[in-house]
Every structure is written in C-alpha cells, then in structure tokens.
Short mmCIF file of C-alpha atoms in Angstrom, two decimals:
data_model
loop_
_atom_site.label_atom_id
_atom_site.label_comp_id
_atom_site.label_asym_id
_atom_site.label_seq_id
_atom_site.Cartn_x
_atom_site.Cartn_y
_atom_site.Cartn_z
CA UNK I 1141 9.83 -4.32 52.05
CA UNK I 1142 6.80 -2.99 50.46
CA UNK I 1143 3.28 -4.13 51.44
CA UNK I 1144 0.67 -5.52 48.32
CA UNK I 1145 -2.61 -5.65 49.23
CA UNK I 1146 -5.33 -7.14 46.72
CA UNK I 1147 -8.57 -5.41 47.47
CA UNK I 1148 -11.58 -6.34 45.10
CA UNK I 1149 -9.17 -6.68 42.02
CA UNK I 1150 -7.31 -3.10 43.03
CA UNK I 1151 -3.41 -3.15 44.17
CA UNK I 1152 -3.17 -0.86 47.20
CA UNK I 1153 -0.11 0.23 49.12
CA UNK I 1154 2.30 -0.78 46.84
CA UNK I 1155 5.12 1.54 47.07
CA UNK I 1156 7.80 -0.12 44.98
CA UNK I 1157 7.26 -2.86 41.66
CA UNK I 1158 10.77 -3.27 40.83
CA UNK I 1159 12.09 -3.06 37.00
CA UNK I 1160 11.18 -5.31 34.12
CA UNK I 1161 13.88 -5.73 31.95
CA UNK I 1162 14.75 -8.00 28.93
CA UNK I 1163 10.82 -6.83 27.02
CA UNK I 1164 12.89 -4.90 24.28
CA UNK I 1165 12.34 -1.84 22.14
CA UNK I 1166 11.48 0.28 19.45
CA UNK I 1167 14.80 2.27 18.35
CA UNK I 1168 14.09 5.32 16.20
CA UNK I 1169 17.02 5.29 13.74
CA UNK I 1170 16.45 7.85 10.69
CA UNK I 1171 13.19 9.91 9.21
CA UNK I 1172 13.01 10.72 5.18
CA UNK I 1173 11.28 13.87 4.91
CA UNK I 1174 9.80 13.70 0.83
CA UNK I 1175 9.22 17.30 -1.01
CA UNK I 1176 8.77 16.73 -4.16
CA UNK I 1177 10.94 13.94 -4.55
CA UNK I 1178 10.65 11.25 -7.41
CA UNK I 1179 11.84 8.66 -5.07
CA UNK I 1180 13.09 8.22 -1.16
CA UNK I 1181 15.75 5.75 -0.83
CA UNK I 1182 17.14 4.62 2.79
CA UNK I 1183 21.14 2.99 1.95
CA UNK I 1184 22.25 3.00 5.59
CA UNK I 1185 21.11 1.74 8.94
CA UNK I 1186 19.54 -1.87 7.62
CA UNK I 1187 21.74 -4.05 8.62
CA UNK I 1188 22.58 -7.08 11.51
CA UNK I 1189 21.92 -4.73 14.78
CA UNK I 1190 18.24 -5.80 14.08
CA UNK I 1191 16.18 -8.48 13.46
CA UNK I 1192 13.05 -6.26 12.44
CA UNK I 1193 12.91 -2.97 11.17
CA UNK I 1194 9.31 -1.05 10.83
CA UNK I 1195 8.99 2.05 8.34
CA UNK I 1196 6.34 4.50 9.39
CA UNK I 1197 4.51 5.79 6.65
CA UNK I 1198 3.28 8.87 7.41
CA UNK I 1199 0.85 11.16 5.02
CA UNK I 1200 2.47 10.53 2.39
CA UNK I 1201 1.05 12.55 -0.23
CA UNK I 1202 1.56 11.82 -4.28
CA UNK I 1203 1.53 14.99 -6.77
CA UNK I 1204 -0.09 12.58 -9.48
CA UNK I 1205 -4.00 11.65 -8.63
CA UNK I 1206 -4.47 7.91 -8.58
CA UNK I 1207 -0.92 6.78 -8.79
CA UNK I 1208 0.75 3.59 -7.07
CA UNK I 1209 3.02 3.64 -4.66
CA UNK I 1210 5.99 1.17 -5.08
CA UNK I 1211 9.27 -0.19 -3.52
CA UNK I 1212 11.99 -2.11 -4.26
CA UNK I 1213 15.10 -4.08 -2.24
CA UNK I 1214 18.97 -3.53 -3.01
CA UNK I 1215 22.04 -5.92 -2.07
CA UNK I 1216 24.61 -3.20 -3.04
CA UNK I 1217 23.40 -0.05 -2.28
CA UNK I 1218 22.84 0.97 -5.75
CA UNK I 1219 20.92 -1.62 -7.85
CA UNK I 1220 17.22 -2.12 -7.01
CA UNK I 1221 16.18 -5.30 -8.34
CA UNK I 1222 15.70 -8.05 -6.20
CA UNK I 1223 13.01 -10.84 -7.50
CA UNK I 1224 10.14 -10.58 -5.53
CA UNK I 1225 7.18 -12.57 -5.10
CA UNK I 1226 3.71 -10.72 -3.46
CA UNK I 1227 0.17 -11.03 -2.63
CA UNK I 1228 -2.00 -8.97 -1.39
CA UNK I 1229 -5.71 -7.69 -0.97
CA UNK I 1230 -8.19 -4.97 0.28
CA UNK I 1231 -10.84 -3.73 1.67
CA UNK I 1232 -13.01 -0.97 0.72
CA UNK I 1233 -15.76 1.72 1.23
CA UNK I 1234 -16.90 4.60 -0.16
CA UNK I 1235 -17.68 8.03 1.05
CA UNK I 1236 -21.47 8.24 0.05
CA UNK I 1237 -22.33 5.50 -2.79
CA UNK I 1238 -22.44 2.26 -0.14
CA UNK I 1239 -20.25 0.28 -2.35
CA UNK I 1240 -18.22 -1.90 -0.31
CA UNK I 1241 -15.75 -5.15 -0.37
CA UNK I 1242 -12.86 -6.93 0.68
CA UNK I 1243 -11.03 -8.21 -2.64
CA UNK I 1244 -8.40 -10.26 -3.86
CA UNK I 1245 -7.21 -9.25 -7.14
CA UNK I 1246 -4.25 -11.56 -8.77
CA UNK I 1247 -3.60 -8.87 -11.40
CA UNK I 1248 -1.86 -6.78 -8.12
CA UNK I 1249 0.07 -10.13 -7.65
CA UNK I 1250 3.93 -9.90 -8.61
CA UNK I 1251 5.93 -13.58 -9.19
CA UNK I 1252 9.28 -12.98 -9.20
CA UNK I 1253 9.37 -9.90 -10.30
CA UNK I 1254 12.49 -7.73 -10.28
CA UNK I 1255 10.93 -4.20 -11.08
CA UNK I 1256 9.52 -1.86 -8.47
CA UNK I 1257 6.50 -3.83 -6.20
CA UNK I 1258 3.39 -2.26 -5.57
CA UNK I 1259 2.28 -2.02 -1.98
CA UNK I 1260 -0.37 0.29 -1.82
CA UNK I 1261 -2.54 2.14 -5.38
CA UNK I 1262 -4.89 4.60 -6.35
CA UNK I 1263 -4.10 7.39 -4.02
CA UNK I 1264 -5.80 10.72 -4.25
CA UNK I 1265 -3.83 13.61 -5.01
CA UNK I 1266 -6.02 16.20 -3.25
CA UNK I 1267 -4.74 18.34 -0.89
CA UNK I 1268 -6.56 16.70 2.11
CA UNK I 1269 -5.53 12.98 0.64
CA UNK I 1270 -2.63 10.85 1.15
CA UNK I 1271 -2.27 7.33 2.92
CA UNK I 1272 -0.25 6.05 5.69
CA UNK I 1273 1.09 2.77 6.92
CA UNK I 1274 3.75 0.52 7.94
CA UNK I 1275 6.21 -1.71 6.76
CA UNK I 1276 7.65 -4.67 8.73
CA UNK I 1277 10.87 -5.85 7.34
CA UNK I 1278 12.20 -9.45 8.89
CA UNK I 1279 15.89 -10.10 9.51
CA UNK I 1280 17.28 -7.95 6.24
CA UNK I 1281 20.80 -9.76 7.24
CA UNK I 1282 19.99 -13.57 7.01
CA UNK I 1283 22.20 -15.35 4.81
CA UNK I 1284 20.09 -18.31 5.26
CA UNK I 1285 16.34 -17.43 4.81
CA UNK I 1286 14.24 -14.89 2.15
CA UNK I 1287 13.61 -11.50 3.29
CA UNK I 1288 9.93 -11.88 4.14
CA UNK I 1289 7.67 -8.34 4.63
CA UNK I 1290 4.18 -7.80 5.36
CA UNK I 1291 2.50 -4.10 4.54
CA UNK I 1292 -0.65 -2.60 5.76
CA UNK I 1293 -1.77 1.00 4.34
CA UNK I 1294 -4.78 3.07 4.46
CA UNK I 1295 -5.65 5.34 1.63
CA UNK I 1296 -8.44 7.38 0.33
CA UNK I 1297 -8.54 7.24 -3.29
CA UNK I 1298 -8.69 9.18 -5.94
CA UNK I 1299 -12.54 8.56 -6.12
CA UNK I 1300 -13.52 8.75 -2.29
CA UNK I 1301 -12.95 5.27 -1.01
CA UNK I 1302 -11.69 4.41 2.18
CA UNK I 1303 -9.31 1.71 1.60
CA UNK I 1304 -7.14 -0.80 4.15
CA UNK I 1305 -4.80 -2.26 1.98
CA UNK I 1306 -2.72 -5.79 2.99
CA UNK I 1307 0.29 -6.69 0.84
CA UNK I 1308 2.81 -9.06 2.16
CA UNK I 1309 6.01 -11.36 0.19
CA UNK I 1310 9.20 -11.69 0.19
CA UNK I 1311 12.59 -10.90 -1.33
CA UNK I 1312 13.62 -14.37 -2.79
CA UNK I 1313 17.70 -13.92 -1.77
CA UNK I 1314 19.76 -14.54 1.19
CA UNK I 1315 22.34 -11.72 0.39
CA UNK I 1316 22.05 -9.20 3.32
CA UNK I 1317 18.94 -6.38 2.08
CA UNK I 1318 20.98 -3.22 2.92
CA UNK I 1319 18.59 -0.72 1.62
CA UNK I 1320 14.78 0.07 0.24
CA UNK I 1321 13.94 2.99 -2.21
CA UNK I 1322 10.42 3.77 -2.64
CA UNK I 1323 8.35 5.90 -5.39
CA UNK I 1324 5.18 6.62 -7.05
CA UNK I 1325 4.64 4.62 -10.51
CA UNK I 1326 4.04 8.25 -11.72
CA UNK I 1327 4.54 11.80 -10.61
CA UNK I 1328 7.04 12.90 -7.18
CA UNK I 1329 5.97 12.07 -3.60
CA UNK I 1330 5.07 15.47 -2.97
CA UNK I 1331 5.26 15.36 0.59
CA UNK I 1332 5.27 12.81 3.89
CA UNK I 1333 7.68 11.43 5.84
CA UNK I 1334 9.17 7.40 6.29
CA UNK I 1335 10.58 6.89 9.64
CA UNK I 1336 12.53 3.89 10.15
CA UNK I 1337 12.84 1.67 13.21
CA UNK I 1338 14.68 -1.20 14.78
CA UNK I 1339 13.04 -3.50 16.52
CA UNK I 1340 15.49 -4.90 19.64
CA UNK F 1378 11.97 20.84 -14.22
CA UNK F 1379 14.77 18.41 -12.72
CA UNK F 1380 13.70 15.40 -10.71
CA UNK F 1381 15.13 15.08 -7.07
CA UNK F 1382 15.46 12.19 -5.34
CA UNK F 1383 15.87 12.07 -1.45
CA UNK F 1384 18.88 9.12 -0.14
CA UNK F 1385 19.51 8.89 3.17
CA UNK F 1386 17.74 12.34 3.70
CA UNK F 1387 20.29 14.38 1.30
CA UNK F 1388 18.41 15.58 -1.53
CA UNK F 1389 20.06 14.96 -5.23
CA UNK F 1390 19.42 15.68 -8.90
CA UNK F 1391 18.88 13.01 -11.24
CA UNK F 1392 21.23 12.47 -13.91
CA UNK F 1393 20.47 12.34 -17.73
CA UNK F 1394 19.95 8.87 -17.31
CA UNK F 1395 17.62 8.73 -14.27
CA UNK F 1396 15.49 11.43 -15.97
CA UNK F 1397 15.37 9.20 -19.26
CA UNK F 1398 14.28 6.04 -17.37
CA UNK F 1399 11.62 8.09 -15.47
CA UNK F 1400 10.18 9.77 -18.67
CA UNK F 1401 9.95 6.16 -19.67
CA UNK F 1402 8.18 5.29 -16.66
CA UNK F 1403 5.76 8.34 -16.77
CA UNK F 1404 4.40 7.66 -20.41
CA UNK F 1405 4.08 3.77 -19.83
CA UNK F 1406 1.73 5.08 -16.75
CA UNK F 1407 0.09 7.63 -19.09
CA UNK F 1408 -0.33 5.02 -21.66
CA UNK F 1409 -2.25 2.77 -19.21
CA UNK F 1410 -4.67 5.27 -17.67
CA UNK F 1411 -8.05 3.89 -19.34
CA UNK F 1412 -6.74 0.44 -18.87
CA UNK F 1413 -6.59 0.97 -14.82
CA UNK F 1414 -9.45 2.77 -14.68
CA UNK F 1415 -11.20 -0.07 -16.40
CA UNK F 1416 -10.20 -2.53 -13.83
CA UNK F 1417 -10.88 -0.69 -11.25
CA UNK F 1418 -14.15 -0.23 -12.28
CA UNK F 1419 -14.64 -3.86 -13.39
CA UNK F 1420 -12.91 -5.21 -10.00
CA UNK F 1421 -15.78 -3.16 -8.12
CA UNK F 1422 -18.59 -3.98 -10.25
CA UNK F 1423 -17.71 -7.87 -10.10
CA UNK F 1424 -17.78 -7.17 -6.15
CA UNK F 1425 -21.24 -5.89 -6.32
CA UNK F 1426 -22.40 -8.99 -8.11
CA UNK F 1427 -20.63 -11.48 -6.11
CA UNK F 1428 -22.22 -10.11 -3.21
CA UNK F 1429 -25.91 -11.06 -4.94
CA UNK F 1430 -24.83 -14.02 -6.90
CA UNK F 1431 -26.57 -16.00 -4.02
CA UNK F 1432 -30.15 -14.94 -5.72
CA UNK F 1433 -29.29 -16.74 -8.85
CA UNK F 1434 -28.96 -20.34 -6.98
CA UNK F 1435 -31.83 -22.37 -7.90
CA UNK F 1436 -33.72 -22.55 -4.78
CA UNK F 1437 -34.26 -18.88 -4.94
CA UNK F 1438 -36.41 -16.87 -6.99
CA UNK F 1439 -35.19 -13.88 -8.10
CA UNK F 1440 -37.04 -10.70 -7.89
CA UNK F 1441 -37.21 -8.30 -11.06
CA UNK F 1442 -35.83 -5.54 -8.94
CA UNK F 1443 -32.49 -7.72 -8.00
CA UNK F 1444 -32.57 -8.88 -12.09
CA UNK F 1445 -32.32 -5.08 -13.01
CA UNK F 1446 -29.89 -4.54 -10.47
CA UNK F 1447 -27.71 -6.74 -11.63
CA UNK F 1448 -28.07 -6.63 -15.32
CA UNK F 1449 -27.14 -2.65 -15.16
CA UNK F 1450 -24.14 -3.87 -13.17
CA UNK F 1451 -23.35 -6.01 -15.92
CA UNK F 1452 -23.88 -2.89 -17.84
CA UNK F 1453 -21.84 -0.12 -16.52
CA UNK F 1454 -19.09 -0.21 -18.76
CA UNK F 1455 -21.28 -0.66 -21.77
CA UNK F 1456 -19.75 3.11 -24.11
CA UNK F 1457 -17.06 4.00 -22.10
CA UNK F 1458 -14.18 5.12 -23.88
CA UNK F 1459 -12.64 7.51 -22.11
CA UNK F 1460 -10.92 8.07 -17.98
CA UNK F 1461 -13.93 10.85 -17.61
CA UNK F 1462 -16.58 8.40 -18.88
CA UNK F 1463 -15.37 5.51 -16.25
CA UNK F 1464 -15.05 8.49 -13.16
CA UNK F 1465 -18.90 9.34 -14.09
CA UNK F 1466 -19.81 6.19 -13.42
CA UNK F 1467 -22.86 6.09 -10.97
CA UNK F 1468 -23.31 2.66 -9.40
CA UNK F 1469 -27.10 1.50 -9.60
CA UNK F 1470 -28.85 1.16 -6.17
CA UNK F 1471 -28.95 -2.05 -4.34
CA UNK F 1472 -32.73 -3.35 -3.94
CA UNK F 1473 -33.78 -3.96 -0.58
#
C-alpha cells in the first residue's frame, strides 16, 4: 500500500491514485471540411448512442462579406424544415471607434419558423475573418421532449466588431433529429471545418 | 459556376432545382442589403443612446455637450440611401 502524506496543502509520496471511472467522454465522431460549399449537411451519426452531441465550429469562413450563417433540423434525412422557435442576443465591440453593447434584438427572433435559423450574422469575408463556435445539441432521439440547443459564436464582422453571439431554442418535435445542414443566407462557406461530437 | 454542397463529407453538385431555390435565396439577400445595413446601424445607434438615456431623467441636468451627442446620434441616418453611405458612417464621440 502506498503512503499519502499531506504536507502544507502538497500530496507527497503518493505512488499509486487508482482509476476514476464512470466521469464520461467526449467521442470524436465525423469532421466536415467546407471549400466552397453552398451548404454542409451531417445525415449520419445523430442518433440514440448519445444524449448530447457538440459541433465545433471552426474558422469558418463565408465568400459573401456580411452574410448570416444559418441551420436547419431534418426527421428524414432529406427535408429540412422543422418549426423552430429561437432567441438570442450579443455582445459587441469595435476595433477602434469604442462603440460597445450587449443587445437583444427580437427582429433575430424566429417563432416557429420552418426555414433555415440564424445562429450567428454579419461575418466578414476578409481573408483574416471568419467566426467560430459551438453547438450543443440535447438528446436528438427523444420521442418525448423538443430538441432543445443552445449556440455560442464569436465573429468579427464585416465592419471590425468583435462580437460573442448567444442563440439558443428548440426544435418543437419529438420525432428523432437525425441530421443538421448548415449554410450562409448568401454566398458558399468558403472554407472551415464542423466537427461533431458525442457526449457519453 | 455549379454549387456544391458537402453531406456527410462527400462533395455533390446541386441539381437544377437546388440551384433555382438558391438563386432565389441569393437575390432575396441582395434585395435586402440596405434594409440590414439599416438595422444594424439603427440597433447600434439606439445602444449608444440607451447607454445615456440616464441624463435625460429629471433630476439631472443635461450638459450641451451630452445634448449634441445625442441629437447627432439621433441623426446618423439622416441622407443615407445607399450600403456605402451607412458603412461611412462615423459614430460621434462620447463626451466625457
């Protein structure tokens, strides 16, 4: 048997710990590499293994300056158009003027809404501008409860803010979500990648 | 130039259709470009003067600096008719 020691708040001589077990983990399941694609769609891997799936948002970069970037649930692999209700707000700062805010604009609000949801706008197009974020997806599989996700997303915009975005809602069904396409309202995502995650 | 979309990491051509629904999609975003900028600009500007409304409350008295201030916030998107006009926008400077 191993000796512990507590000496002013330090652990000394310990030469074993033992295994923790039961904590959980992230699983990397699939990456989406976009170049020059109008839209990124993920069809397979969401479904009952996990309770939570994250998508890692990384640099993703829009051809078109200022566009929003949306997504959108399917049921059947095929038809994205679940209703969707959203809020969401932000907070802002800019490069040099010293304008500054956290906001809550309704208009970004969608109420059952069964066209592409925005999660994150205005993103610069140049070449050193992009945003990057996560998406947490809760229990896609449920045939008793909504689909509930929350976003978060940091941009710089097309006019030099520095933006941490929060948009969070649901998808109002409880058929099983078995997939998520995403897009810019206009233009291709140009580049970036979307890596997707269970959560065990 | 075709559109590509990415499923599942497999990269595939639109059809006809697809590119029909995205033109769509492209000229209603075209369309609204003044409109968005607009907002924007108005969603910014309203931040600016909630952030000094607290000078207008009736135990304070305002000081002609913060009254200019925030009359040529109220101003800024007094002849704008066009995306360019809105991005040359220069926000006035906060009095101390």
């Amino acid at each position: 048997m191993s000796i512990i020691k507590l000496n002013n708040r330090a652990v000394k001589d310990a030469t074993a710990v033992g295994s923790i077990t039961g904590l959980g983990n992230l699983v990397f399941i699939s990456r989406s590499t976009a170049s020059s694609s109008s839209s990124v769609s993920i069809t397979s891997g969401i479904d009952s293994t996990y309770k939570e799936y994250i998508f890692m948002f990384n640099n993703i970069h829009p051809a078109t300056d200022g566009t929003h970037f949306d997504f959108q649930a399917t049921t059947n692999g095929s038809d994205f158009n679940i209703a969707t209700t959203t809020t969401t707000f932000e907070a802002y700062n800019h490069e040099t003027s010293g304008v500054t805010a956290l906001t809550y604009d309704p208009n970004k609000d969608h109420a059952q809404d069964t066209g592409y949801i925005n999660l994150i706008d205005n993103i610069g197009s140049d070449n050193d501008q992009s945003f990057s974020g996560f998406l947490h997806l809760f229990e896609p599989s449920s045939s008793v409860f909504v689909k509930h996700f929350l976003f978060t997303g940091q941009r710089i915009t097309s006019n030099d803010y520095s933006a941490n975005d929060r948009t969070a809602g649901y998808f109002n069904t409880t058929s099983a979500i078995t997939g998520l396409s995403f897009k810019f309202e206009s233009g291709n995502i140009d580049a970036g990648t979307i890596d997707m995650y269970g959560v065990k | 130039m075709p559109r590509y979309k990415m499923v599942n990491g497999e990269r595939i051509q639109f059809t006809a259709a697809e590119e029909t629904a995205r033109d769509a999609e492209e000229a209603t975003w075209e369309s609204g470009a003044f409109d968005r900028a607009m907002a924007d600009l108005r969603q910014r500007r309203n931040a600016l003067l909630a952030a000094t409304d607290f000078n207008a409350l009736s135990d304070v008295t305002m000081s002609a600096d913060m009254t200019t201030y925030r009359q040529n916030l109220r101003d800024l998107t007094n002849g704008l008719s066009t995306v360019a006009d809105i991005n040359a926008v220069v926000y006035p400077t906060k009095p101390e």
